[in-house]
XYZ file of N, CA and C in Angstrom:
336
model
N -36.617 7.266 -4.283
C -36.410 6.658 -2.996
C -37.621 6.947 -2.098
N -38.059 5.856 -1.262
C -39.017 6.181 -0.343
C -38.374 6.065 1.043
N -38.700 6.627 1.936
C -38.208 6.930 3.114
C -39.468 6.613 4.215
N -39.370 5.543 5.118
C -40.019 5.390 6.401
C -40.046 5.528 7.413
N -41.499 6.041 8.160
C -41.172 5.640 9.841
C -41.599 4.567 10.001
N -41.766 3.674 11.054
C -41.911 2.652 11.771
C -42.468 2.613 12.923
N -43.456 2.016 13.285
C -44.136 2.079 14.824
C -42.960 0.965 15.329
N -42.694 1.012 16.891
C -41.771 -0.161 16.981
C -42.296 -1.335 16.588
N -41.635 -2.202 16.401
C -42.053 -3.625 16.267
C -42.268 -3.967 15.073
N -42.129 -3.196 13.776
C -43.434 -2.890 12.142
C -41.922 -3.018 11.497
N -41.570 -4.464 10.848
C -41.026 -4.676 9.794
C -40.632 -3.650 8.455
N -39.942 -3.626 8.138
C -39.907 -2.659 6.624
C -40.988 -3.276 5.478
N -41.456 -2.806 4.258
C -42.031 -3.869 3.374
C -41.049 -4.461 2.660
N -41.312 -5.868 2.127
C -40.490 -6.803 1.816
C -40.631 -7.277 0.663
N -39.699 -8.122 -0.422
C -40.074 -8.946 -1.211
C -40.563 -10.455 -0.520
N -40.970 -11.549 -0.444
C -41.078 -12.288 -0.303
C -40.553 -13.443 -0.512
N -40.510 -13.258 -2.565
C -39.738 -14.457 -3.041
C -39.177 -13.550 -4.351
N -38.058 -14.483 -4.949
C -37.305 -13.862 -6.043
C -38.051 -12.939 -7.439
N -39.253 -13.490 -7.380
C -40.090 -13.242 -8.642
C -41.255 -12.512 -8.337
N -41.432 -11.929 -7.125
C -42.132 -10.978 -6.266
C -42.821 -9.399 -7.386
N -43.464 -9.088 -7.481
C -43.597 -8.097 -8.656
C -43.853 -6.939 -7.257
N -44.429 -7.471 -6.291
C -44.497 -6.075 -5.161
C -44.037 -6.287 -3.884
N -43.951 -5.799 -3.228
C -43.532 -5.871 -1.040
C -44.877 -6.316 -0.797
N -44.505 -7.084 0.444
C -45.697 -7.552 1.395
C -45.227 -6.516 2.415
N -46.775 -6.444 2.549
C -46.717 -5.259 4.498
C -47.591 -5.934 5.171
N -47.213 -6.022 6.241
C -48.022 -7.061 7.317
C -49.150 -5.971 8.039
N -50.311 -6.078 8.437
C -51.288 -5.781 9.605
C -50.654 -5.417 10.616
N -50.427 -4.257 11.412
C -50.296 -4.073 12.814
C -51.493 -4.092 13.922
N -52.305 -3.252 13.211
C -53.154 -2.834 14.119
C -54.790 -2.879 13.110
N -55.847 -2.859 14.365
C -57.357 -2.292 13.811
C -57.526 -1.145 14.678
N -58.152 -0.060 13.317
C -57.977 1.394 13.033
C -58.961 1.379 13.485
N -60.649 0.706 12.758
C -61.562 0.911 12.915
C -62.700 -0.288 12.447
N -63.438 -0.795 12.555
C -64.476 -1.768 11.858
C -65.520 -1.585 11.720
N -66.894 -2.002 10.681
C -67.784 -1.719 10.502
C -68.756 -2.787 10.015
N -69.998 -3.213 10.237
C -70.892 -3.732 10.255
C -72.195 -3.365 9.191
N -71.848 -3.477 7.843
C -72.738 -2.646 7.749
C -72.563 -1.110 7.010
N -73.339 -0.143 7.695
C -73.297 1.090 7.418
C -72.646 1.569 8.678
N -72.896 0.493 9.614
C -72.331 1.343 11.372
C -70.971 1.008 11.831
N -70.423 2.055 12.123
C -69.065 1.317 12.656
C -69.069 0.768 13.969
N -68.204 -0.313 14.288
C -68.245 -0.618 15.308
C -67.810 0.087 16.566
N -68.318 0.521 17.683
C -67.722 1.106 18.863
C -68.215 0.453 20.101
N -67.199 0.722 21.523
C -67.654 0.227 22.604
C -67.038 -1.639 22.699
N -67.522 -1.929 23.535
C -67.218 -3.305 23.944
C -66.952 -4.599 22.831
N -67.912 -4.579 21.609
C -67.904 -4.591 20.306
C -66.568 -5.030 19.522
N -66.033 -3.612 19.756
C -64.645 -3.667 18.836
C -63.940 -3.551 19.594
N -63.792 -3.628 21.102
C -62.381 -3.570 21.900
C -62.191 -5.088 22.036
N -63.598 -5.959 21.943
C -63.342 -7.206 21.947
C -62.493 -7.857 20.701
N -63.296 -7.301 19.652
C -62.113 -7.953 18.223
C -61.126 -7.701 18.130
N -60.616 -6.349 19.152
C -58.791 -5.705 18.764
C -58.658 -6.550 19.796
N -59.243 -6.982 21.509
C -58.172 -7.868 22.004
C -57.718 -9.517 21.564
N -58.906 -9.623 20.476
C -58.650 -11.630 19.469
C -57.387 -10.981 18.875
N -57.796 -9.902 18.210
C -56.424 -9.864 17.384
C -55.319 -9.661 17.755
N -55.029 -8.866 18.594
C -53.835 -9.076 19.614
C -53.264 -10.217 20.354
N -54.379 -11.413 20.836
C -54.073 -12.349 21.181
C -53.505 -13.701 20.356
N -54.089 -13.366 18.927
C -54.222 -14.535 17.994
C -53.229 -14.181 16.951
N -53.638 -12.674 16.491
C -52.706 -12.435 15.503
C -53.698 -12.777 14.237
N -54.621 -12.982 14.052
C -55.695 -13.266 12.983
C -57.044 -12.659 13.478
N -58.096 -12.774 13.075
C -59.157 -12.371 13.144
C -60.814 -12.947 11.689
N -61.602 -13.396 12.484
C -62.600 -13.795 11.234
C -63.366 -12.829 11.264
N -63.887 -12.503 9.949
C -64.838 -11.386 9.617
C -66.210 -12.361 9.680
N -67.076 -11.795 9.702
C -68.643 -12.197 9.732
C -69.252 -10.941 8.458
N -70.491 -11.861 7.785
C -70.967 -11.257 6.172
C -71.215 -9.662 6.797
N -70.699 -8.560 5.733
C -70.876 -7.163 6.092
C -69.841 -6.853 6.593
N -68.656 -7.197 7.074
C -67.869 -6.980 8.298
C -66.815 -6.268 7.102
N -65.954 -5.045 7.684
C -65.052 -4.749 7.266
C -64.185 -3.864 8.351
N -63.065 -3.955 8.187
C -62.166 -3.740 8.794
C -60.936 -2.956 8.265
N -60.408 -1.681 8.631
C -59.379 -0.657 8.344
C -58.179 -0.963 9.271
N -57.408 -1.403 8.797
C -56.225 -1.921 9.440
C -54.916 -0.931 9.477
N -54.445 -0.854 10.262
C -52.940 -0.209 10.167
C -51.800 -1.208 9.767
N -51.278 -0.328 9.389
C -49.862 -1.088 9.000
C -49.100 -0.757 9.669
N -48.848 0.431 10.671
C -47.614 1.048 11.113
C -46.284 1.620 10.766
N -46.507 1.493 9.660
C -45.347 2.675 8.513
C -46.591 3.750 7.961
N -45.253 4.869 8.173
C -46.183 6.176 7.585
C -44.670 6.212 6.623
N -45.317 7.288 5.490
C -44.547 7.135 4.502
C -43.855 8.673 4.823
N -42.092 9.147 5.316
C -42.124 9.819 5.693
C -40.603 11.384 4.469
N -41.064 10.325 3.201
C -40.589 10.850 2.080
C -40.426 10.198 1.033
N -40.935 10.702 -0.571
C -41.177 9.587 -1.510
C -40.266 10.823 -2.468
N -40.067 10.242 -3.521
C -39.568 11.093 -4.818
C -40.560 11.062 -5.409
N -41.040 12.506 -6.190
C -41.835 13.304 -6.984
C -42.265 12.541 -8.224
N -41.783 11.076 -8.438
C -41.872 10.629 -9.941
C -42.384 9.156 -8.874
N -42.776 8.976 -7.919
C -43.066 7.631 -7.174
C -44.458 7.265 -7.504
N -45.106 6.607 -7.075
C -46.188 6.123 -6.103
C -46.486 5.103 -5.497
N -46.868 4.765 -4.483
C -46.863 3.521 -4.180
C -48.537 2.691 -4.357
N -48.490 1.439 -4.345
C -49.828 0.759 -5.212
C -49.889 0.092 -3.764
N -51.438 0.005 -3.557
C -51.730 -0.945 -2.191
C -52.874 -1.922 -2.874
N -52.408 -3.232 -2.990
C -53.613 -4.473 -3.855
C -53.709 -5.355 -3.194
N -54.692 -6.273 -3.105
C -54.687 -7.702 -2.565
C -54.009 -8.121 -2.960
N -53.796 -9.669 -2.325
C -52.668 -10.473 -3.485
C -53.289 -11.751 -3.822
N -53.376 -12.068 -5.305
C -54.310 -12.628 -5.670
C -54.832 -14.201 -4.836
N -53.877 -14.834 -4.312
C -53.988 -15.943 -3.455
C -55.050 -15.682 -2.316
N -54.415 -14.867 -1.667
C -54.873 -14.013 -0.500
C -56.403 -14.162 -0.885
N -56.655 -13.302 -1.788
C -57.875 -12.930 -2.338
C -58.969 -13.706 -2.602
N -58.234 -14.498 -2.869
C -59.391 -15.794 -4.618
C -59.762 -16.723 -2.293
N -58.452 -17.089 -2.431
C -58.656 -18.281 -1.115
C -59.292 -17.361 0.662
N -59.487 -16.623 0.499
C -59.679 -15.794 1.929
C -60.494 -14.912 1.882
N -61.372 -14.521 0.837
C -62.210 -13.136 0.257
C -61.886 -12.401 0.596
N -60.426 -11.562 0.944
C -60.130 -10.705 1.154
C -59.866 -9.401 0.286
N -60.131 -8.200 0.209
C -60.035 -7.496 -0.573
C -59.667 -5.700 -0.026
N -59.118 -5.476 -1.174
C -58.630 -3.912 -0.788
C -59.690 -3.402 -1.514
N -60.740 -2.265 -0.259
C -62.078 -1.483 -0.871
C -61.515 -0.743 -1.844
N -60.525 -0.119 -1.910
C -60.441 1.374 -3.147
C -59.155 0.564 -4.459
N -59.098 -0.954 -4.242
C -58.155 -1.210 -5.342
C -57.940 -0.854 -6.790
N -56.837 -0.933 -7.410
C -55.660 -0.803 -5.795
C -55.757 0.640 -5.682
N -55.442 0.684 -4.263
C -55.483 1.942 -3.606
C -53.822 2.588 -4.209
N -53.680 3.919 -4.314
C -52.474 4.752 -4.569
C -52.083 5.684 -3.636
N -51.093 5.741 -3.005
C -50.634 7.026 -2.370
C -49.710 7.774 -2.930
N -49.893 8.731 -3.122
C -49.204 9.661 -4.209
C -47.809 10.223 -3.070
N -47.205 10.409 -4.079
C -46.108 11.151 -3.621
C -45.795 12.639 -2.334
N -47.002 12.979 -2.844
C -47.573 14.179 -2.027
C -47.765 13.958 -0.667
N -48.755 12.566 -0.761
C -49.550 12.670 0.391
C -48.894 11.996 1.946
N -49.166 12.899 3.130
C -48.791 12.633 4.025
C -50.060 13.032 5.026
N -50.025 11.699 5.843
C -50.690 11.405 6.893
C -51.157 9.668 7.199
């Protein structure tokens, strides 16, 4: 069993459709962005968190990457779990979107 918190407003993860092999988790928030080797700070990136707040989307420009929150912290897993974080291939192939450490794993252990 996995056990969650929730920022208000932050959906549970979901199946989507009947034949779903994983949960979708939606974007809450930008954590942090980077250009490059530099991250973005200052006027910069308060401007892209207020598009995204306003729009609910956001376009990247070449180099651009972006650390997103989800707003669930994982706040108990069973010892035999893990959970898998991947693009989804649609997503991916049609949007170049991609997960840097895919797929990413959070182990059972880990909290923060």
């Amino acid at each position: 069993m996995i056990k969650f918190k929730l920022e208000e407003g932050v959906e549970l993860p979901h199946y989507e459709s009947i034949g779903a092999a994983g949960m979708d988790v939606k974007v809450h928030s930008i954590l942090k962005a980077f250009k490059g080797d530099q991250e973005m700070i200052g006027e910069k990136f308060d401007k892209m968190v207020k598009g995204f707040e306003e729009r609910g989307y956001i376009k990247l420009r070449a180099f651009e990457r972006i650390l997103f929150g989800t707003g669930l912290t994982v706040a108990d897993m069973d010892n035999d779990l893990e959970i898998q974080v991947r693009a989804r291939s649609g997503v991916a192939l049609k949007r170049g979107l991609l997960v840097a450490n895919s797929p990413g794993t959070i182990d059972s252990d880990y909290r923060g």
